[in-house]
Amino acid sequence: MITCLPLLAGEGARRKGDIGMRNKNKRLAQYATELRRNMTDAEYALWYHLRNKLFCGIRFNRQVIIGHYIVDFCSRKLKLVIELDGIQHVEQEQYDLERTKFLTAQGYKVIRFWNDEVLKNIDNVLEAIYVEIEHLSPPHFGSSPHKWVEPRLEVLK
């Protein structure tokens, strides 16, 4: 009979293949940081409303690593992913489908908006996000006095 003993503290990183995975995760983390520093106009416009729990009191993070993907915005508590798609997504439809399938398998609800939609009609985008939050939140969410934080309608440049 073969039994596996637990690894001693610090031994886990010595297994073959771990270094490659660690380097891959490090590269992905560096890329996520780069994406956070270089947001698109649409990402900036939406982040303006989602940051610091301003929207419905829900914490969102941007450029979050889930598995081997980086998602635009994510509420880990609600398991809600918000993706903003530019013109390049027309050409990478299959990749987006695989990515959404993976995220869904991890328990995330994925909603997508076109960059143009965010820039030209932020109120409708925020309303759609609110509906998803209400659907994913506990029953008491709707009775909260902070259920809707008025979107700021300033023009972002």
PDB file of C-alpha atoms in Angstrom:
ATOM      1  CA  MET A   1       0.000   0.000   0.000  1.00  0.00           C
ATOM      2  CA  ILE A   2       1.337   3.428  -0.950  1.00  0.00           C
ATOM      3  CA  THR A   3       0.599   6.466   1.175  1.00  0.00           C
ATOM      4  CA  CYS A   4       1.420  10.043   0.342  1.00  0.00           C
ATOM      5  CA  LEU A   5       2.842  12.109   3.149  1.00  0.00           C
ATOM      6  CA  PRO A   6       2.073  15.822   3.186  1.00  0.00           C
ATOM      7  CA  LEU A   7       4.864  18.079   1.989  1.00  0.00           C
ATOM      8  CA  LEU A   8       6.888  19.867   4.619  1.00  0.00           C
ATOM      9  CA  ALA A   9       6.688  23.648   4.685  1.00  0.00           C
ATOM     10  CA  GLY A  10       8.519  25.104   1.708  1.00  0.00           C
ATOM     11  CA  GLU A  11       8.773  21.857  -0.264  1.00  0.00           C
ATOM     12  CA  GLY A  12       5.874  22.538  -2.601  1.00  0.00           C
ATOM     13  CA  ALA A  13       7.852  24.822  -4.907  1.00  0.00           C
ATOM     14  CA  ARG A  14      10.513  22.187  -5.522  1.00  0.00           C
ATOM     15  CA  ARG A  15       8.369  19.949  -7.697  1.00  0.00           C
ATOM     16  CA  LYS A  16       9.226  19.735 -11.351  1.00  0.00           C
ATOM     17  CA  GLY A  17       7.197  22.165 -13.457  1.00  0.00           C
ATOM     18  CA  ASP A  18       6.344  24.599 -10.672  1.00  0.00           C
ATOM     19  CA  ILE A  19       8.966  27.117 -11.745  1.00  0.00           C
ATOM     20  CA  GLY A  20       7.471  27.363 -15.225  1.00  0.00           C
ATOM     21  CA  MET A  21       3.986  27.913 -13.809  1.00  0.00           C
ATOM     22  CA  ARG A  22       5.298  30.520 -11.385  1.00  0.00           C
ATOM     23  CA  ASN A  23       6.997  32.391 -14.243  1.00  0.00           C
ATOM     24  CA  LYS A  24       3.832  32.181 -16.341  1.00  0.00           C
ATOM     25  CA  ASN A  25       1.750  33.587 -13.470  1.00  0.00           C
ATOM     26  CA  LYS A  26       4.330  36.305 -12.908  1.00  0.00           C
ATOM     27  CA  ARG A  27       4.169  37.314 -16.582  1.00  0.00           C
ATOM     28  CA  LEU A  28       0.368  37.321 -16.448  1.00  0.00           C
ATOM     29  CA  ALA A  29       0.450  39.475 -13.297  1.00  0.00           C
ATOM     30  CA  GLN A  30       2.859  41.907 -14.971  1.00  0.00           C
ATOM     31  CA  TYR A  31       0.595  42.104 -18.006  1.00  0.00           C
ATOM     32  CA  ALA A  32      -2.454  42.742 -15.778  1.00  0.00           C
ATOM     33  CA  THR A  33      -0.553  45.577 -14.089  1.00  0.00           C
ATOM     34  CA  GLU A  34       0.318  47.019 -17.492  1.00  0.00           C
ATOM     35  CA  LEU A  35      -3.347  46.842 -18.544  1.00  0.00           C
ATOM     36  CA  ARG A  36      -4.384  48.651 -15.351  1.00  0.00           C
ATOM     37  CA  ARG A  37      -1.951  51.441 -16.160  1.00  0.00           C
ATOM     38  CA  ASN A  38      -3.109  51.733 -19.782  1.00  0.00           C
ATOM     39  CA  MET A  39      -6.898  51.588 -19.668  1.00  0.00           C
ATOM     40  CA  THR A  40      -8.964  52.188 -22.768  1.00  0.00           C
ATOM     41  CA  ASP A  41     -11.338  55.158 -22.750  1.00  0.00           C
ATOM     42  CA  ALA A  42     -14.274  52.797 -22.216  1.00  0.00           C
ATOM     43  CA  GLU A  43     -12.552  51.019 -19.313  1.00  0.00           C
ATOM     44  CA  TYR A  44     -11.760  54.368 -17.718  1.00  0.00           C
ATOM     45  CA  ALA A  45     -15.349  55.581 -18.142  1.00  0.00           C
ATOM     46  CA  LEU A  46     -16.799  52.458 -16.504  1.00  0.00           C
ATOM     47  CA  TRP A  47     -14.121  52.273 -13.796  1.00  0.00           C
ATOM     48  CA  TYR A  48     -15.024  55.853 -12.840  1.00  0.00           C
ATOM     49  CA  HIS A  49     -18.395  54.482 -11.664  1.00  0.00           C
ATOM     50  CA  LEU A  50     -17.284  51.107 -10.285  1.00  0.00           C
ATOM     51  CA  ARG A  51     -14.220  52.106  -8.266  1.00  0.00           C
ATOM     52  CA  ASN A  52     -14.119  52.436  -4.466  1.00  0.00           C
ATOM     53  CA  LYS A  53     -17.450  50.619  -4.035  1.00  0.00           C
ATOM     54  CA  LEU A  54     -19.220  53.653  -5.547  1.00  0.00           C
ATOM     55  CA  PHE A  55     -21.649  51.511  -7.504  1.00  0.00           C
ATOM     56  CA  CYS A  56     -24.186  49.756  -5.263  1.00  0.00           C
ATOM     57  CA  GLY A  57     -21.555  49.393  -2.548  1.00  0.00           C
ATOM     58  CA  ILE A  58     -20.049  46.443  -4.438  1.00  0.00           C
ATOM     59  CA  ARG A  59     -16.287  46.041  -4.645  1.00  0.00           C
ATOM     60  CA  PHE A  60     -14.985  45.660  -8.179  1.00  0.00           C
ATOM     61  CA  ASN A  61     -11.394  45.141  -9.233  1.00  0.00           C
ATOM     62  CA  ARG A  62     -10.003  45.754 -12.687  1.00  0.00           C
ATOM     63  CA  GLN A  63      -7.798  43.526 -14.816  1.00  0.00           C
ATOM     64  CA  VAL A  64      -8.257  40.499 -12.560  1.00  0.00           C
ATOM     65  CA  ILE A  65      -6.525  37.182 -13.233  1.00  0.00           C
ATOM     66  CA  ILE A  66      -8.882  34.198 -13.222  1.00  0.00           C
ATOM     67  CA  GLY A  67      -7.177  31.010 -14.294  1.00  0.00           C
ATOM     68  CA  HIS A  68      -5.041  31.934 -17.286  1.00  0.00           C
ATOM     69  CA  TYR A  69      -7.267  34.841 -18.340  1.00  0.00           C
ATOM     70  CA  ILE A  70      -7.370  38.512 -17.390  1.00  0.00           C
ATOM     71  CA  VAL A  71     -10.879  39.949 -17.111  1.00  0.00           C
ATOM     72  CA  ASP A  72     -11.656  43.656 -17.340  1.00  0.00           C
ATOM     73  CA  PHE A  73     -13.707  44.019 -14.143  1.00  0.00           C
ATOM     74  CA  CYS A  74     -14.653  41.509 -11.486  1.00  0.00           C
ATOM     75  CA  SER A  75     -16.618  41.318  -8.259  1.00  0.00           C
ATOM     76  CA  ARG A  76     -15.275  38.181  -6.612  1.00  0.00           C
ATOM     77  CA  LYS A  77     -17.975  38.367  -3.932  1.00  0.00           C
ATOM     78  CA  LEU A  78     -20.777  38.199  -6.505  1.00  0.00           C
ATOM     79  CA  LYS A  79     -18.703  36.180  -9.004  1.00  0.00           C
ATOM     80  CA  LEU A  80     -19.588  38.766 -11.649  1.00  0.00           C
ATOM     81  CA  VAL A  81     -17.257  39.527 -14.561  1.00  0.00           C
ATOM     82  CA  ILE A  82     -17.753  42.571 -16.779  1.00  0.00           C
ATOM     83  CA  GLU A  83     -15.972  42.514 -20.125  1.00  0.00           C
ATOM     84  CA  LEU A  84     -15.649  45.453 -22.506  1.00  0.00           C
ATOM     85  CA  ASP A  85     -15.190  44.516 -26.125  1.00  0.00           C
ATOM     86  CA  GLY A  86     -13.589  46.620 -28.821  1.00  0.00           C
ATOM     87  CA  ILE A  87     -13.507  46.060 -32.554  1.00  0.00           C
ATOM     88  CA  GLN A  88     -10.808  43.363 -32.172  1.00  0.00           C
ATOM     89  CA  HIS A  89     -13.358  41.079 -30.488  1.00  0.00           C
ATOM     90  CA  VAL A  90     -15.204  40.632 -33.784  1.00  0.00           C
ATOM     91  CA  GLU A  91     -12.156  38.737 -35.050  1.00  0.00           C
ATOM     92  CA  GLN A  92     -11.575  36.736 -31.864  1.00  0.00           C
ATOM     93  CA  GLU A  93     -15.101  35.501 -31.273  1.00  0.00           C
ATOM     94  CA  GLN A  94     -13.997  31.873 -30.761  1.00  0.00           C
ATOM     95  CA  TYR A  95     -11.436  32.921 -28.136  1.00  0.00           C
ATOM     96  CA  ASP A  96     -14.098  34.943 -26.298  1.00  0.00           C
ATOM     97  CA  LEU A  97     -16.478  31.964 -26.348  1.00  0.00           C
ATOM     98  CA  GLU A  98     -13.828  29.663 -24.856  1.00  0.00           C
ATOM     99  CA  ARG A  99     -12.952  32.273 -22.267  1.00  0.00           C
ATOM    100  CA  THR A 100     -16.591  32.771 -21.274  1.00  0.00           C
ATOM    101  CA  LYS A 101     -17.074  29.008 -21.075  1.00  0.00           C
ATOM    102  CA  PHE A 102     -14.070  28.729 -18.732  1.00  0.00           C
ATOM    103  CA  LEU A 103     -15.241  31.605 -16.520  1.00  0.00           C
ATOM    104  CA  THR A 104     -18.766  30.176 -16.350  1.00  0.00           C
ATOM    105  CA  ALA A 105     -17.325  26.796 -15.341  1.00  0.00           C
ATOM    106  CA  GLN A 106     -15.547  28.616 -12.490  1.00  0.00           C
ATOM    107  CA  GLY A 107     -18.934  29.924 -11.314  1.00  0.00           C
ATOM    108  CA  TYR A 108     -18.727  33.434 -12.755  1.00  0.00           C
ATOM    109  CA  LYS A 109     -21.528  35.275 -14.524  1.00  0.00           C
ATOM    110  CA  VAL A 110     -20.040  37.113 -17.518  1.00  0.00           C
ATOM    111  CA  ILE A 111     -21.667  40.182 -19.040  1.00  0.00           C
ATOM    112  CA  ARG A 112     -20.248  41.977 -22.071  1.00  0.00           C
ATOM    113  CA  PHE A 113     -20.592  45.478 -23.451  1.00  0.00           C
ATOM    114  CA  TRP A 114     -19.144  47.084 -26.544  1.00  0.00           C
ATOM    115  CA  ASN A 115     -16.709  49.933 -25.856  1.00  0.00           C
ATOM    116  CA  ASP A 116     -18.897  52.180 -27.998  1.00  0.00           C
ATOM    117  CA  GLU A 117     -21.918  51.380 -25.833  1.00  0.00           C
ATOM    118  CA  VAL A 118     -20.036  52.338 -22.660  1.00  0.00           C
ATOM    119  CA  LEU A 119     -18.820  55.606 -24.149  1.00  0.00           C
ATOM    120  CA  LYS A 120     -22.123  56.666 -25.698  1.00  0.00           C
ATOM    121  CA  ASN A 121     -24.688  55.243 -23.294  1.00  0.00           C
ATOM    122  CA  ILE A 122     -23.161  54.700 -19.860  1.00  0.00           C
ATOM    123  CA  ASP A 123     -26.551  54.956 -18.120  1.00  0.00           C
ATOM    124  CA  ASN A 124     -27.897  51.877 -19.920  1.00  0.00           C
ATOM    125  CA  VAL A 125     -24.679  49.978 -19.184  1.00  0.00           C
ATOM    126  CA  LEU A 126     -24.897  50.863 -15.486  1.00  0.00           C
ATOM    127  CA  GLU A 127     -28.554  49.847 -15.415  1.00  0.00           C
ATOM    128  CA  ALA A 128     -27.719  46.464 -16.976  1.00  0.00           C
ATOM    129  CA  ILE A 129     -24.947  45.933 -14.419  1.00  0.00           C
ATOM    130  CA  TYR A 130     -27.334  46.912 -11.638  1.00  0.00           C
ATOM    131  CA  VAL A 131     -29.876  44.323 -12.818  1.00  0.00           C
ATOM    132  CA  GLU A 132     -27.176  41.615 -12.721  1.00  0.00           C
ATOM    133  CA  ILE A 133     -26.030  42.714  -9.265  1.00  0.00           C
ATOM    134  CA  GLU A 134     -29.607  42.631  -8.004  1.00  0.00           C
ATOM    135  CA  HIS A 135     -30.049  39.145  -9.491  1.00  0.00           C
ATOM    136  CA  LEU A 136     -26.802  37.820  -7.969  1.00  0.00           C
ATOM    137  CA  SER A 137     -27.128  39.508  -4.568  1.00  0.00           C
ATOM    138  CA  PRO A 138     -28.802  38.184  -1.435  1.00  0.00           C
ATOM    139  CA  PRO A 139     -32.556  38.925  -1.073  1.00  0.00           C
ATOM    140  CA  HIS A 140     -32.023  41.905   1.254  1.00  0.00           C
ATOM    141  CA  PHE A 141     -30.080  43.796  -1.449  1.00  0.00           C
ATOM    142  CA  GLY A 142     -33.159  45.495  -2.923  1.00  0.00           C
ATOM    143  CA  SER A 143     -34.211  46.967   0.426  1.00  0.00           C
ATOM    144  CA  SER A 144     -30.885  48.698   1.061  1.00  0.00           C
ATOM    145  CA  PRO A 145     -30.934  52.515   0.980  1.00  0.00           C
ATOM    146  CA  HIS A 146     -27.715  52.282  -1.062  1.00  0.00           C
ATOM    147  CA  LYS A 147     -29.196  50.070  -3.740  1.00  0.00           C
ATOM    148  CA  TRP A 148     -28.434  52.590  -6.484  1.00  0.00           C
ATOM    149  CA  VAL A 149     -25.722  55.191  -6.480  1.00  0.00           C
ATOM    150  CA  GLU A 150     -26.536  57.873  -9.007  1.00  0.00           C
ATOM    151  CA  PRO A 151     -24.084  57.678 -11.878  1.00  0.00           C
ATOM    152  CA  ARG A 152     -21.928  60.718 -12.399  1.00  0.00           C
ATOM    153  CA  LEU A 153     -22.745  62.172 -15.772  1.00  0.00           C
ATOM    154  CA  GLU A 154     -19.640  64.275 -16.239  1.00  0.00           C
ATOM    155  CA  VAL A 155     -17.921  64.020 -19.586  1.00  0.00           C
ATOM    156  CA  LEU A 156     -14.619  62.170 -19.260  1.00  0.00           C
ATOM    157  CA  LYS A 157     -11.693  63.160 -21.430  1.00  0.00           C
TER     158      LYS A 157
END
